[in-house]
Short mmCIF file of C-alpha atoms in Angstrom, two decimals:
data_model
loop_
_atom_site.label_atom_id
_atom_site.label_comp_id
_atom_site.label_asym_id
_atom_site.label_seq_id
_atom_site.Cartn_x
_atom_site.Cartn_y
_atom_site.Cartn_z
CA ASN A 235 0.00 0.00 0.00
CA ALA A 236 1.72 3.13 -1.19
CA GLY A 237 1.83 6.06 1.16
CA VAL A 238 0.42 9.51 0.57
CA MET A 239 1.81 10.87 -2.67
CA GLN A 240 2.35 14.52 -3.41
CA ASN A 241 3.56 16.13 -6.57
CA PRO A 242 5.45 18.00 -7.53
CA ARG A 243 7.97 17.81 -4.70
CA HIS A 244 9.39 21.19 -5.65
CA LEU A 245 7.57 23.92 -7.52
CA VAL A 246 8.95 27.27 -8.59
CA ARG A 247 6.60 29.99 -9.74
CA ARG A 248 6.90 33.64 -10.55
CA ARG A 249 4.67 36.18 -8.90
CA GLY A 250 1.24 36.20 -10.51
CA GLN A 251 1.37 32.63 -11.80
CA GLU A 252 -0.81 29.79 -10.61
CA ALA A 253 0.39 26.89 -8.48
CA ARG A 254 -1.34 23.51 -8.49
CA LEU A 255 -0.38 21.02 -5.82
CA ARG A 256 -1.59 17.45 -6.00
CA CYS A 257 -2.17 14.91 -3.30
CA SER A 258 -3.10 11.27 -3.75
CA PRO A 259 -4.24 9.82 -0.43
CA MET A 260 -3.48 6.33 0.70
CA LYS A 261 -5.72 3.67 -0.76
CA GLY A 262 -8.98 3.48 1.14
CA HIS A 263 -8.59 6.90 2.72
CA SER A 264 -11.43 9.30 2.09
CA HIS A 265 -10.31 12.16 4.35
CA VAL A 266 -7.68 14.63 3.15
CA TYR A 267 -6.08 17.53 5.01
CA TRP A 268 -3.84 20.27 3.68
CA TYR A 269 -1.28 22.08 5.85
CA ARG A 270 1.23 24.83 5.30
CA GLN A 271 4.53 24.88 7.11
CA LEU A 272 6.81 27.87 7.45
CA PRO A 273 10.07 27.93 9.40
CA GLU A 274 9.50 28.78 13.07
CA GLU A 275 5.73 28.77 12.55
CA GLY A 276 4.83 25.13 12.90
CA LEU A 277 2.10 23.40 11.02
CA LYS A 278 -0.88 25.49 9.94
CA PHE A 279 -4.14 23.75 9.08
CA MET A 280 -5.64 24.96 5.82
CA VAL A 281 -8.49 22.73 4.74
CA TYR A 282 -10.12 19.38 5.44
CA LEU A 283 -11.94 17.55 2.66
CA GLN A 284 -13.84 14.36 2.16
CA LYS A 285 -14.65 13.04 -1.26
CA GLU A 286 -16.37 15.86 -3.17
CA ASN A 287 -16.95 17.86 0.02
CA ILE A 288 -15.12 20.56 1.90
CA ILE A 289 -15.63 19.90 5.58
CA ASP A 290 -13.57 22.72 7.06
CA GLU A 291 -11.74 25.47 5.21
CA SER A 292 -11.26 27.76 8.16
CA GLY A 293 -7.51 27.86 7.64
CA MET A 294 -7.61 28.81 3.99
CA PRO A 295 -7.06 32.40 2.92
CA LYS A 296 -10.30 33.74 1.52
CA GLU A 297 -8.78 34.82 -1.76
CA ARG A 298 -6.60 33.06 -4.31
CA PHE A 299 -6.66 29.68 -2.53
CA SER A 300 -9.00 26.82 -3.33
CA ALA A 301 -9.06 23.09 -2.78
CA GLU A 302 -10.97 20.16 -4.14
CA PHE A 303 -11.10 16.43 -3.70
CA PRO A 304 -13.08 14.99 -6.60
CA LYS A 305 -14.73 11.61 -6.70
CA GLU A 306 -11.97 10.39 -8.96
CA GLY A 307 -8.40 11.57 -8.90
CA PRO A 308 -6.16 13.39 -6.47
CA SER A 309 -6.94 16.28 -4.21
CA ILE A 310 -5.79 19.61 -5.63
CA LEU A 311 -4.69 22.69 -3.76
CA ARG A 312 -4.75 25.63 -6.12
CA ILE A 313 -3.12 28.98 -5.49
CA GLN A 314 -3.88 31.68 -8.01
CA GLN A 315 -1.71 34.75 -8.61
CA VAL A 316 0.99 33.59 -6.23
CA VAL A 317 2.92 36.08 -4.13
CA ARG A 318 6.27 35.71 -2.38
CA GLY A 319 4.50 35.12 0.93
CA ASP A 320 3.03 31.91 -0.45
CA SER A 321 6.49 30.33 -0.44
CA ALA A 322 6.30 27.46 2.02
CA ALA A 323 6.11 23.71 2.35
CA TYR A 324 2.61 22.39 1.76
CA PHE A 325 1.81 19.02 3.28
CA CYS A 326 -1.11 16.78 2.58
CA ALA A 327 -2.32 14.12 4.99
CA SER A 328 -4.99 11.46 4.69
CA SER A 329 -6.90 9.23 7.08
CA PRO A 330 -9.36 6.39 6.60
CA ARG A 331 -11.79 8.10 8.93
CA SER A 332 -11.63 11.07 11.14
CA PRO A 333 -10.14 11.55 13.69
CA ASP A 334 -7.95 8.54 13.10
CA GLU A 335 -4.23 8.85 12.63
CA GLN A 336 -3.25 11.10 9.75
CA PHE A 337 -0.64 9.87 7.31
CA PHE A 338 1.48 12.58 5.78
CA GLY A 339 2.91 12.96 2.34
CA PRO A 340 6.44 14.22 1.61
CA GLY A 341 5.21 17.75 0.92
CA THR A 342 5.53 20.20 -1.93
CA ARG A 343 8.01 23.00 -1.48
CA LEU A 344 6.72 26.05 -3.28
CA THR A 345 9.10 28.86 -4.08
CA VAL A 346 7.74 32.08 -5.51
CA LEU A 347 10.30 34.24 -7.25
CA ALA B 87 -11.13 28.40 21.96
CA GLN B 88 -9.50 25.15 21.01
CA SER B 89 -5.74 25.24 21.29
CA VAL B 90 -2.65 23.17 21.88
CA SER B 91 0.33 24.59 23.70
CA GLN B 92 3.82 23.15 23.52
CA HIS B 93 5.84 24.90 26.18
CA ASN B 94 9.33 24.22 24.91
CA HIS B 95 10.11 25.65 21.51
CA HIS B 96 13.75 24.63 21.41
CA VAL B 97 15.39 21.92 23.48
CA ILE B 98 19.05 20.96 23.43
CA LEU B 99 20.20 17.79 25.12
CA SER B 100 23.25 15.57 25.25
CA GLU B 101 22.98 11.92 24.31
CA ALA B 102 21.65 9.69 27.08
CA ALA B 103 19.84 12.58 28.75
CA SER B 104 16.18 12.14 29.59
CA LEU B 105 13.55 13.99 27.60
CA GLU B 106 10.18 15.41 28.50
CA LEU B 107 8.27 17.65 26.12
CA GLY B 108 5.20 19.38 27.44
CA CYS B 109 1.83 19.50 25.68
CA ASN B 110 -1.30 21.09 27.13
CA TYR B 111 -4.57 21.50 25.35
CA SER B 112 -7.76 23.45 25.65
CA TYR B 113 -10.68 21.54 24.20
CA GLY B 114 -14.25 20.91 25.20
CA GLY B 115 -15.24 17.29 25.19
CA THR B 116 -13.47 13.97 24.90
CA VAL B 117 -10.35 14.03 22.80
CA ASN B 118 -7.87 11.92 20.92
CA LEU B 119 -4.21 12.87 21.30
CA PHE B 120 -1.21 12.45 19.04
CA TRP B 121 2.51 13.06 18.93
CA TYR B 122 4.17 13.33 15.55
CA VAL B 123 7.84 13.65 14.68
CA GLN B 124 9.46 15.32 11.69
CA TYR B 125 13.08 14.39 11.05
CA PRO B 126 15.16 16.91 9.11
CA GLY B 127 14.03 17.04 5.51
CA GLN B 128 11.31 14.45 6.00
CA HIS B 129 7.55 14.42 6.42
CA LEU B 130 5.66 13.96 9.64
CA GLN B 131 5.36 10.50 11.12
CA LEU B 132 3.23 9.28 13.99
CA LEU B 133 5.11 8.58 17.21
CA LEU B 134 2.15 7.54 19.32
CA LYS B 135 -1.52 8.18 19.88
CA TYR B 136 -4.08 7.98 22.65
CA PHE B 137 -7.72 7.21 22.03
CA SER B 138 -8.84 5.49 25.22
CA GLY B 139 -7.72 3.01 27.87
CA ASP B 140 -4.38 3.08 29.62
CA PRO B 141 -3.31 6.74 29.84
CA LEU B 142 0.34 5.74 29.54
CA VAL B 143 0.95 5.16 25.86
CA LYS B 144 3.99 3.49 24.36
CA GLY B 145 5.14 4.60 20.95
CA ILE B 146 7.90 3.84 18.53
CA LYS B 147 11.62 4.31 19.16
CA GLY B 148 11.26 4.18 22.94
CA PHE B 149 8.95 7.15 23.28
CA GLU B 150 5.99 7.23 25.62
CA ALA B 151 3.39 9.77 26.66
CA GLU B 152 1.04 10.11 29.57
CA PHE B 153 -2.45 11.51 29.29
CA ILE B 154 -3.43 13.35 32.47
CA LYS B 155 -7.03 14.35 31.99
CA SER B 156 -7.19 16.58 35.06
CA LYS B 157 -4.26 18.61 33.81
CA PHE B 158 -5.27 18.58 30.12
CA SER B 159 -1.76 17.37 29.38
CA PHE B 160 -0.14 14.79 27.14
CA ASN B 161 3.60 15.05 27.76
CA LEU B 162 6.08 13.12 25.67
CA ARG B 163 8.97 11.31 27.35
CA LYS B 164 12.02 9.27 26.54
CA PRO B 165 14.41 8.05 29.22
CA SER B 166 17.58 8.27 27.13
CA VAL B 167 17.79 10.25 23.90
CA GLN B 168 20.03 9.53 20.96
CA TRP B 169 21.54 11.79 18.35
CA SER B 170 19.07 10.35 15.85
CA ASP B 171 16.19 11.81 17.88
CA THR B 172 17.10 15.25 16.61
CA ALA B 173 13.85 16.39 15.03
CA GLU B 174 10.77 18.56 15.32
CA TYR B 175 8.02 17.18 17.58
CA PHE B 176 4.36 18.11 17.24
CA CYS B 177 1.49 17.49 19.60
CA ALA B 178 -2.05 17.35 18.16
CA VAL B 179 -5.54 17.00 19.58
CA GLY B 180 -8.79 16.01 17.93
CA PRO B 181 -12.37 15.47 19.03
CA LEU B 182 -13.69 12.01 19.64
CA ALA B 183 -17.05 12.85 18.11
CA GLY B 184 -18.71 15.34 15.84
CA ASN B 185 -18.76 16.03 12.13
CA ASN B 186 -15.61 18.10 11.95
CA ARG B 187 -12.76 16.13 13.35
CA LYS B 188 -9.77 18.09 12.20
CA LEU B 189 -6.77 18.03 14.49
CA ILE B 190 -5.55 21.07 16.39
CA TRP B 191 -1.76 21.29 16.31
CA GLY B 192 0.85 22.74 18.61
CA LEU B 193 3.61 24.91 17.16
CA GLY B 194 6.17 22.18 17.61
CA THR B 195 9.31 21.67 19.67
CA SER B 196 12.68 21.54 18.01
CA LEU B 197 14.95 18.99 19.68
CA ALA B 198 18.69 18.95 19.08
CA VAL B 199 20.68 16.10 20.58
CA ASN B 200 24.42 16.58 20.79
CA PRO B 201 26.56 13.46 20.36
#
């Protein structure tokens, strides 16, 4: 059983471009969580999704950020018109049910030039 | 408000020293508790978790944690640390019931073990 997959592992974007981060949960997991990690700031919750539903997006910035977890395919975190402040590591986690243990992916390191 | 507090932000120890990392939470209702570890350059991994039963929980790599309900605490311990324990440690809390069961995370404790 493969672990949580995230791609790309590293993503470089210029200001104003769009960033798309993908997360494939572990097989059988229907709960997905996105986190952002900045040095010295710990892990910040962004959004919690179940298949085709957003359960909690209280940690997502109101503008430019969106997330989805379609019936088929990976979960996508989309950042439009990126700014330098979006540079961070973005981690995805999945669980078979909530609030079971969350399994983390390797993260996507986004750098905005 | 729901919150998790990790008292020590940076800890430096010598090998063989004992470790205790504090975690206190503020949460209404029955909770599940977790400790995760992030080794340098790697993703988070579960060290141990508490759902119910014996409040003293054994985890991987010789770690353990004790849930003290009256103190709203879930401190992580290891009797003798190794250089390879150098990592970031995160405490997390989640509700036992309800529709929204996201975890609330502490800010993390950075542990450096000197050989």
